[in-house]
PDB file of C-alpha atoms in Angstrom:
ATOM      1  CA  UNK C 156      24.325  -3.794  18.631  1.00  0.00           C
ATOM      2  CA  UNK C 157      22.688  -0.872  16.852  1.00  0.00           C
ATOM      3  CA  UNK C 158      24.887   1.768  15.218  1.00  0.00           C
ATOM      4  CA  UNK C 159      23.856   4.925  13.411  1.00  0.00           C
ATOM      5  CA  UNK C 160      26.684   4.410  10.911  1.00  0.00           C
ATOM      6  CA  UNK C 161      29.297   1.771  10.070  1.00  0.00           C
ATOM      7  CA  UNK C 162      31.468   0.739  13.030  1.00  0.00           C
ATOM      8  CA  UNK C 163      34.605  -1.375  12.893  1.00  0.00           C
ATOM      9  CA  UNK C 164      35.628  -3.250  16.023  1.00  0.00           C
ATOM     10  CA  UNK C 165      39.192  -2.049  16.770  1.00  0.00           C
ATOM     11  CA  UNK C 166      40.137  -5.446  18.218  1.00  0.00           C
ATOM     12  CA  UNK C 167      38.665  -7.901  15.733  1.00  0.00           C
ATOM     13  CA  UNK C 168      38.325  -5.662  12.698  1.00  0.00           C
ATOM     14  CA  UNK C 169      34.747  -6.875  12.253  1.00  0.00           C
ATOM     15  CA  UNK C 170      32.478  -4.402  10.497  1.00  0.00           C
ATOM     16  CA  UNK C 171      28.967  -3.774  11.767  1.00  0.00           C
ATOM     17  CA  UNK C 172      26.799  -2.005   9.222  1.00  0.00           C
ATOM     18  CA  UNK C 173      25.198   1.181  10.432  1.00  0.00           C
ATOM     19  CA  UNK C 174      21.667   2.319   9.787  1.00  0.00           C
ATOM     20  CA  UNK C 175      22.920   4.995   7.400  1.00  0.00           C
ATOM     21  CA  UNK C 176      24.677   2.428   5.210  1.00  0.00           C
ATOM     22  CA  UNK C 177      21.701   0.070   5.396  1.00  0.00           C
ATOM     23  CA  UNK C 178      19.584   2.773   3.787  1.00  0.00           C
ATOM     24  CA  UNK C 179      17.803   4.509   6.661  1.00  0.00           C
ATOM     25  CA  UNK C 180      16.888   8.175   6.558  1.00  0.00           C
ATOM     26  CA  UNK C 181      18.257  10.203   9.509  1.00  0.00           C
ATOM     27  CA  UNK C 182      14.744  11.488  10.232  1.00  0.00           C
ATOM     28  CA  UNK C 183      13.396   7.940  10.453  1.00  0.00           C
ATOM     29  CA  UNK C 184      16.251   6.864  12.729  1.00  0.00           C
ATOM     30  CA  UNK C 185      15.640   9.750  15.148  1.00  0.00           C
ATOM     31  CA  UNK C 186      11.899   9.067  15.033  1.00  0.00           C
ATOM     32  CA  UNK C 187      12.237   5.377  15.900  1.00  0.00           C
ATOM     33  CA  UNK C 188      14.743   6.060  18.694  1.00  0.00           C
ATOM     34  CA  UNK C 189      12.373   8.589  20.259  1.00  0.00           C
ATOM     35  CA  UNK C 190       9.558   6.046  20.204  1.00  0.00           C
ATOM     36  CA  UNK C 191      11.553   3.411  22.095  1.00  0.00           C
ATOM     37  CA  UNK C 192       9.759   3.514  25.432  1.00  0.00           C
ATOM     38  CA  UNK C 193       8.008   6.856  24.856  1.00  0.00           C
ATOM     39  CA  UNK C 194       4.779   8.110  23.333  1.00  0.00           C
ATOM     40  CA  UNK C 195       2.786  11.304  23.518  1.00  0.00           C
ATOM     41  CA  UNK C 196      -0.375   9.613  24.750  1.00  0.00           C
ATOM     42  CA  UNK C 197      -1.903   9.197  21.282  1.00  0.00           C
ATOM     43  CA  UNK C 198      -1.612   6.681  18.439  1.00  0.00           C
ATOM     44  CA  UNK C 199       0.696   8.992  16.484  1.00  0.00           C
ATOM     45  CA  UNK C 200       3.970   7.304  15.509  1.00  0.00           C
ATOM     46  CA  UNK C 201       5.465   9.527  12.812  1.00  0.00           C
ATOM     47  CA  UNK C 202       6.921  12.753  14.201  1.00  0.00           C
ATOM     48  CA  UNK C 203       8.829  15.595  12.630  1.00  0.00           C
ATOM     49  CA  UNK C 204      11.883  16.627  14.645  1.00  0.00           C
ATOM     50  CA  UNK C 205      10.283  19.879  15.781  1.00  0.00           C
ATOM     51  CA  UNK C 206       7.239  17.914  16.980  1.00  0.00           C
ATOM     52  CA  UNK C 207       9.477  15.649  19.056  1.00  0.00           C
ATOM     53  CA  UNK C 208      11.280  18.627  20.562  1.00  0.00           C
ATOM     54  CA  UNK C 209       7.969  20.229  21.464  1.00  0.00           C
ATOM     55  CA  UNK C 210       6.171  17.151  22.794  1.00  0.00           C
ATOM     56  CA  UNK C 211       8.869  14.955  24.340  1.00  0.00           C
ATOM     57  CA  UNK C 212       8.692  14.746  28.117  1.00  0.00           C
ATOM     58  CA  UNK C 213      10.279  12.450  30.682  1.00  0.00           C
ATOM     59  CA  UNK C 214       6.964  11.728  32.387  1.00  0.00           C
ATOM     60  CA  UNK C 215       5.749   9.893  29.255  1.00  0.00           C
ATOM     61  CA  UNK C 216       8.694   7.456  29.260  1.00  0.00           C
ATOM     62  CA  UNK C 217       7.670   3.879  30.043  1.00  0.00           C
ATOM     63  CA  UNK C 218       9.291   2.239  33.059  1.00  0.00           C
ATOM     64  CA  UNK C 219       9.412  -1.075  31.209  1.00  0.00           C
ATOM     65  CA  UNK C 220      12.565  -1.884  29.254  1.00  0.00           C
ATOM     66  CA  UNK C 221      12.448  -0.756  25.631  1.00  0.00           C
ATOM     67  CA  UNK C 222      12.670  -3.459  22.965  1.00  0.00           C
ATOM     68  CA  UNK C 223      14.241  -2.742  19.603  1.00  0.00           C
ATOM     69  CA  UNK C 224      12.348  -4.254  16.659  1.00  0.00           C
ATOM     70  CA  UNK C 225      14.220  -4.116  13.339  1.00  0.00           C
ATOM     71  CA  UNK C 226      11.056  -4.772  11.321  1.00  0.00           C
ATOM     72  CA  UNK C 227       9.378  -1.841  13.055  1.00  0.00           C
ATOM     73  CA  UNK C 228      12.448   0.257  12.290  1.00  0.00           C
ATOM     74  CA  UNK C 229      12.030  -0.575   8.601  1.00  0.00           C
ATOM     75  CA  UNK C 230       8.365   0.402   8.839  1.00  0.00           C
ATOM     76  CA  UNK C 231       9.380   3.833  10.137  1.00  0.00           C
ATOM     77  CA  UNK C 232      11.835   4.235   7.289  1.00  0.00           C
ATOM     78  CA  UNK C 233       9.270   3.204   4.697  1.00  0.00           C
ATOM     79  CA  UNK C 234       6.812   5.772   6.036  1.00  0.00           C
ATOM     80  CA  UNK C 235       9.464   8.489   5.948  1.00  0.00           C
ATOM     81  CA  UNK C 236      10.538   7.626   2.408  1.00  0.00           C
ATOM     82  CA  UNK C 237       6.922   7.816   1.242  1.00  0.00           C
ATOM     83  CA  UNK C 238       6.410  11.284   2.702  1.00  0.00           C
ATOM     84  CA  UNK C 239       9.794  12.730   1.705  1.00  0.00           C
ATOM     85  CA  UNK C 240       9.829  14.869  -1.436  1.00  0.00           C
ATOM     86  CA  UNK C 241      11.699  13.561  -4.473  1.00  0.00           C
ATOM     87  CA  UNK C 242      13.855  16.700  -4.401  1.00  0.00           C
ATOM     88  CA  UNK C 243      15.154  15.701  -0.961  1.00  0.00           C
ATOM     89  CA  UNK C 244      15.555  12.025  -1.855  1.00  0.00           C
ATOM     90  CA  UNK C 245      17.400  12.705  -5.112  1.00  0.00           C
ATOM     91  CA  UNK C 246      20.875  13.430  -3.624  1.00  0.00           C
ATOM     92  CA  UNK C 247      20.553  10.274  -1.502  1.00  0.00           C
ATOM     93  CA  UNK C 248      19.460   8.059  -4.398  1.00  0.00           C
ATOM     94  CA  UNK C 249      22.111   9.233  -6.893  1.00  0.00           C
ATOM     95  CA  UNK C 250      25.093   7.600  -5.089  1.00  0.00           C
ATOM     96  CA  UNK C 251      23.119   4.371  -4.620  1.00  0.00           C
ATOM     97  CA  UNK C 252      22.494   4.168  -8.358  1.00  0.00           C
ATOM     98  CA  UNK C 253      26.123   5.103  -9.038  1.00  0.00           C
ATOM     99  CA  UNK C 254      27.248   2.043  -7.053  1.00  0.00           C
ATOM    100  CA  UNK C 255      25.505  -0.004  -9.754  1.00  0.00           C
ATOM    101  CA  UNK C 256      27.085   1.978 -12.621  1.00  0.00           C
ATOM    102  CA  UNK C 257      23.956   4.042 -13.225  1.00  0.00           C
ATOM    103  CA  UNK C 258      24.914   7.699 -13.528  1.00  0.00           C
ATOM    104  CA  UNK C 259      21.679   9.629 -13.145  1.00  0.00           C
ATOM    105  CA  UNK C 260      22.993  12.993 -11.937  1.00  0.00           C
ATOM    106  CA  UNK C 261      21.865  14.827 -15.056  1.00  0.00           C
ATOM    107  CA  UNK C 262      18.787  12.759 -15.826  1.00  0.00           C
ATOM    108  CA  UNK C 263      15.832  15.178 -16.021  1.00  0.00           C
ATOM    109  CA  UNK C 264      13.438  12.312 -15.262  1.00  0.00           C
ATOM    110  CA  UNK C 265      15.071  11.235 -12.002  1.00  0.00           C
ATOM    111  CA  UNK C 266      12.670  13.082  -9.689  1.00  0.00           C
ATOM    112  CA  UNK C 267       9.721  11.641 -11.606  1.00  0.00           C
ATOM    113  CA  UNK C 268      11.205   8.144 -11.293  1.00  0.00           C
ATOM    114  CA  UNK C 269      11.735   8.590  -7.553  1.00  0.00           C
ATOM    115  CA  UNK C 270       8.122   9.689  -7.111  1.00  0.00           C
ATOM    116  CA  UNK C 271       6.900   6.669  -9.078  1.00  0.00           C
ATOM    117  CA  UNK C 272       8.804   4.059  -7.059  1.00  0.00           C
ATOM    118  CA  UNK C 273       9.336   5.508  -3.575  1.00  0.00           C
ATOM    119  CA  UNK C 274       6.186   3.905  -2.131  1.00  0.00           C
ATOM    120  CA  UNK C 275       7.777   0.527  -2.934  1.00  0.00           C
ATOM    121  CA  UNK C 276      11.063   1.296  -1.169  1.00  0.00           C
ATOM    122  CA  UNK C 277      11.557   0.320   2.459  1.00  0.00           C
ATOM    123  CA  UNK C 278      15.230   1.311   2.470  1.00  0.00           C
ATOM    124  CA  UNK C 279      17.076   3.848   0.345  1.00  0.00           C
ATOM    125  CA  UNK C 280      19.091   0.971  -1.094  1.00  0.00           C
ATOM    126  CA  UNK C 281      15.840  -0.434  -2.545  1.00  0.00           C
ATOM    127  CA  UNK C 282      15.745   2.377  -5.090  1.00  0.00           C
ATOM    128  CA  UNK C 283      18.143   0.503  -7.368  1.00  0.00           C
ATOM    129  CA  UNK C 284      15.992  -2.628  -7.492  1.00  0.00           C
ATOM    130  CA  UNK C 285      12.812  -0.667  -8.115  1.00  0.00           C
ATOM    131  CA  UNK C 286      14.158   1.779 -10.690  1.00  0.00           C
ATOM    132  CA  UNK C 287      16.944   0.013 -12.604  1.00  0.00           C
ATOM    133  CA  UNK C 288      14.687  -0.767 -15.573  1.00  0.00           C
ATOM    134  CA  UNK C 289      14.225   2.952 -16.224  1.00  0.00           C
ATOM    135  CA  UNK C 290      17.939   3.202 -16.991  1.00  0.00           C
ATOM    136  CA  UNK C 291      18.767  -0.245 -18.387  1.00  0.00           C
ATOM    137  CA  UNK C 292      16.875  -2.408 -20.855  1.00  0.00           C
ATOM    138  CA  UNK C 293      15.728  -5.768 -19.457  1.00  0.00           C
ATOM    139  CA  UNK C 294      18.016  -8.519 -20.699  1.00  0.00           C
ATOM    140  CA  UNK C 295      16.910 -11.693 -22.426  1.00  0.00           C
ATOM    141  CA  UNK C 296      18.046 -13.764 -19.445  1.00  0.00           C
ATOM    142  CA  UNK C 297      16.323 -11.665 -16.774  1.00  0.00           C
ATOM    143  CA  UNK C 298      12.999 -11.038 -18.544  1.00  0.00           C
ATOM    144  CA  UNK C 299      10.060 -13.103 -17.333  1.00  0.00           C
ATOM    145  CA  UNK C 300       9.253 -14.552 -20.753  1.00  0.00           C
ATOM    146  CA  UNK C 301       7.358 -17.576 -19.320  1.00  0.00           C
ATOM    147  CA  UNK C 302       4.657 -15.215 -18.029  1.00  0.00           C
ATOM    148  CA  UNK C 303       3.712 -14.158 -21.580  1.00  0.00           C
ATOM    149  CA  UNK C 304       5.252 -16.579 -24.085  1.00  0.00           C
ATOM    150  CA  UNK C 305       2.772 -19.497 -23.737  1.00  0.00           C
ATOM    151  CA  UNK C 306      -0.148 -17.287 -24.831  1.00  0.00           C
ATOM    152  CA  UNK C 307       1.755 -15.261 -27.413  1.00  0.00           C
ATOM    153  CA  UNK C 308       0.258 -15.269 -30.910  1.00  0.00           C
ATOM    154  CA  UNK C 309       0.365 -13.454 -34.234  1.00  0.00           C
ATOM    155  CA  UNK C 310      -2.446 -11.115 -33.146  1.00  0.00           C
ATOM    156  CA  UNK C 311      -0.254  -9.780 -30.333  1.00  0.00           C
ATOM    157  CA  UNK C 312       2.709  -9.430 -32.660  1.00  0.00           C
ATOM    158  CA  UNK C 313       0.533  -7.432 -35.051  1.00  0.00           C
ATOM    159  CA  UNK C 314      -0.799  -5.286 -32.193  1.00  0.00           C
ATOM    160  CA  UNK C 315       2.627  -4.269 -30.932  1.00  0.00           C
ATOM    161  CA  UNK C 316       4.024  -3.716 -34.425  1.00  0.00           C
ATOM    162  CA  UNK C 317       1.118  -1.377 -35.114  1.00  0.00           C
ATOM    163  CA  UNK C 318       1.536   0.316 -31.738  1.00  0.00           C
ATOM    164  CA  UNK C 319       5.153   1.155 -32.600  1.00  0.00           C
ATOM    165  CA  UNK C 320       3.981   2.831 -35.798  1.00  0.00           C
ATOM    166  CA  UNK C 321       1.152   4.735 -34.129  1.00  0.00           C
ATOM    167  CA  UNK C 322       3.218   5.780 -31.108  1.00  0.00           C
ATOM    168  CA  UNK C 323       5.562   7.697 -33.380  1.00  0.00           C
ATOM    169  CA  UNK C 324       2.631   9.976 -34.195  1.00  0.00           C
ATOM    170  CA  UNK C 325       1.603  10.709 -30.596  1.00  0.00           C
ATOM    171  CA  UNK C 326       2.002  14.469 -30.238  1.00  0.00           C
ATOM    172  CA  UNK C 327       2.030  14.644 -26.450  1.00  0.00           C
ATOM    173  CA  UNK C 328       3.940  11.709 -24.977  1.00  0.00           C
ATOM    174  CA  UNK C 329       2.160  11.607 -21.629  1.00  0.00           C
ATOM    175  CA  UNK C 330       0.801   8.661 -19.676  1.00  0.00           C
ATOM    176  CA  UNK C 331      -2.777   9.762 -20.367  1.00  0.00           C
ATOM    177  CA  UNK C 332      -2.209  10.147 -24.116  1.00  0.00           C
ATOM    178  CA  UNK C 333      -0.318   6.845 -24.376  1.00  0.00           C
ATOM    179  CA  UNK C 334      -3.131   5.054 -22.546  1.00  0.00           C
ATOM    180  CA  UNK C 335      -5.767   6.615 -24.803  1.00  0.00           C
ATOM    181  CA  UNK C 336      -3.957   5.562 -27.970  1.00  0.00           C
ATOM    182  CA  UNK C 337      -3.153   2.104 -26.596  1.00  0.00           C
ATOM    183  CA  UNK C 338      -6.795   1.418 -25.726  1.00  0.00           C
ATOM    184  CA  UNK C 339      -7.993   2.832 -29.046  1.00  0.00           C
ATOM    185  CA  UNK C 340      -5.734   0.361 -30.836  1.00  0.00           C
ATOM    186  CA  UNK C 341      -7.059  -2.468 -28.654  1.00  0.00           C
ATOM    187  CA  UNK C 342     -10.585  -1.599 -29.789  1.00  0.00           C
ATOM    188  CA  UNK C 343      -9.468  -1.260 -33.409  1.00  0.00           C
ATOM    189  CA  UNK C 344      -7.842  -4.703 -33.368  1.00  0.00           C
ATOM    190  CA  UNK C 345     -10.815  -6.301 -31.619  1.00  0.00           C
ATOM    191  CA  UNK C 346      -8.804  -7.834 -28.789  1.00  0.00           C
ATOM    192  CA  UNK C 347      -9.182  -7.680 -25.019  1.00  0.00           C
ATOM    193  CA  UNK C 348      -7.125  -5.162 -23.057  1.00  0.00           C
ATOM    194  CA  UNK C 349      -6.003  -7.877 -20.641  1.00  0.00           C
ATOM    195  CA  UNK C 350      -4.358  -9.778 -23.483  1.00  0.00           C
ATOM    196  CA  UNK C 351      -1.804  -7.041 -24.109  1.00  0.00           C
ATOM    197  CA  UNK C 352      -1.433  -5.173 -20.803  1.00  0.00           C
ATOM    198  CA  UNK C 353       0.717  -7.806 -19.094  1.00  0.00           C
ATOM    199  CA  UNK C 354       2.911  -8.327 -22.169  1.00  0.00           C
ATOM    200  CA  UNK C 355       3.382  -4.548 -22.423  1.00  0.00           C
ATOM    201  CA  UNK C 356       4.575  -4.403 -18.814  1.00  0.00           C
ATOM    202  CA  UNK C 357       6.912  -7.376 -19.164  1.00  0.00           C
ATOM    203  CA  UNK C 358       8.323  -5.960 -22.405  1.00  0.00           C
ATOM    204  CA  UNK C 359       9.075  -2.606 -20.752  1.00  0.00           C
ATOM    205  CA  UNK C 360      10.391  -3.664 -17.325  1.00  0.00           C
ATOM    206  CA  UNK C 361      11.155  -7.369 -17.626  1.00  0.00           C
ATOM    207  CA  UNK C 362       8.542  -8.700 -15.213  1.00  0.00           C
ATOM    208  CA  UNK C 363       5.208  -8.343 -13.447  1.00  0.00           C
ATOM    209  CA  UNK C 364       6.180  -5.396 -11.252  1.00  0.00           C
ATOM    210  CA  UNK C 365       6.478  -1.637 -11.163  1.00  0.00           C
ATOM    211  CA  UNK C 366       4.125   1.359 -11.077  1.00  0.00           C
ATOM    212  CA  UNK C 367       1.403   2.102 -13.637  1.00  0.00           C
ATOM    213  CA  UNK C 368       2.646   0.864 -17.006  1.00  0.00           C
ATOM    214  CA  UNK C 369       1.687   4.011 -18.923  1.00  0.00           C
ATOM    215  CA  UNK C 370       3.583   6.127 -16.380  1.00  0.00           C
ATOM    216  CA  UNK C 371       6.597   3.908 -17.042  1.00  0.00           C
ATOM    217  CA  UNK C 372       6.166   4.368 -20.789  1.00  0.00           C
ATOM    218  CA  UNK C 373       6.008   8.148 -20.395  1.00  0.00           C
ATOM    219  CA  UNK C 374       9.304   8.258 -18.516  1.00  0.00           C
ATOM    220  CA  UNK C 375      11.053   5.880 -20.920  1.00  0.00           C
ATOM    221  CA  UNK C 376      10.052   7.939 -23.942  1.00  0.00           C
ATOM    222  CA  UNK C 377       8.672   6.896 -27.327  1.00  0.00           C
ATOM    223  CA  UNK C 378      12.026   5.861 -28.812  1.00  0.00           C
ATOM    224  CA  UNK C 379      12.984   3.640 -25.883  1.00  0.00           C
ATOM    225  CA  UNK C 380       9.527   2.053 -25.718  1.00  0.00           C
ATOM    226  CA  UNK C 381       9.708   1.228 -29.433  1.00  0.00           C
ATOM    227  CA  UNK C 382      13.181  -0.277 -29.039  1.00  0.00           C
ATOM    228  CA  UNK C 383      12.095  -2.497 -26.154  1.00  0.00           C
ATOM    229  CA  UNK C 384       9.054  -3.708 -28.089  1.00  0.00           C
ATOM    230  CA  UNK C 385      11.226  -4.510 -31.115  1.00  0.00           C
ATOM    231  CA  UNK C 386      13.638  -6.517 -28.950  1.00  0.00           C
ATOM    232  CA  UNK C 387      10.728  -8.473 -27.466  1.00  0.00           C
ATOM    233  CA  UNK C 388       9.164  -9.168 -30.860  1.00  0.00           C
ATOM    234  CA  UNK C 389      12.479 -10.489 -32.148  1.00  0.00           C
ATOM    235  CA  UNK C 390      12.582 -12.923 -29.225  1.00  0.00           C
ATOM    236  CA  UNK C 391       8.903 -13.919 -29.230  1.00  0.00           C
ATOM    237  CA  UNK C 392       8.647 -14.262 -33.001  1.00  0.00           C
TER     238      UNK C 392
END
C-alpha cells in the first residue's frame, strides 16, 4: 500500500511509513500521482501544481492499468529537491537534523549548506548523511584513513602545517581565495596538486565524498579547517 503519511493498522497495530515520513516533498508526491496513467502528450515529467491544474484532462488518461514504481517516485523527489530553493527546504531540513542532535536553527550557513548538498539528496532524510560533517568533526573511527595514510609523508605534513599558518592570513575566506592560496602553496612547495587534494578532502569531511572541497572549507571557516587539519596531523604523524 502507498500512504501519503504514516498509517497504523487499527487491527494489528502495524505501522506503514508514509511518503512524508520517508522524506518526500508534497509537490513531488502530487506530481508522481498525476503522472500515473496520464501525460500531456509531451516528454515533460516535472509539473508545477498550477501546470497540472491547467493541463490535466481525462482524455489523456491511459486505459491501461497504472503501475507504481518506487524508484521512479524517488526520481521525482530528487528532481524536486534539486529545483527547490534552499529557503523553502530549510524548515524541512531543520527537524531532520534535530533528530540527529544537530541544532541548526540559528546557523547562518544552513542555506549555503543545503544548496551545496541538495543535488546529492534523493529524499529529505538524506540531508543528514550529506551534511553532517559541516556540523560535526569526523571521528578517528569513521575517517577513511586508509585512502590517504599509505602515501602520507613528511612533505605532506609540512604542506598542511604551512597551510594552517598561511590560512590565518587570508583576508577574504571564500572558496576562490582559499583555492588560490592553496594552489600557490602547492607551487611553492614543489608538489603536485593531486598529492594533497584528496588528503584535504578526507581531513575535512572524513572520506572521498561531498561537494567542491574549497566550498566546504569556506563554510567550515578558517578556525574549524585548522582544527581538523591539526587533528589529522596528530593521527598521521
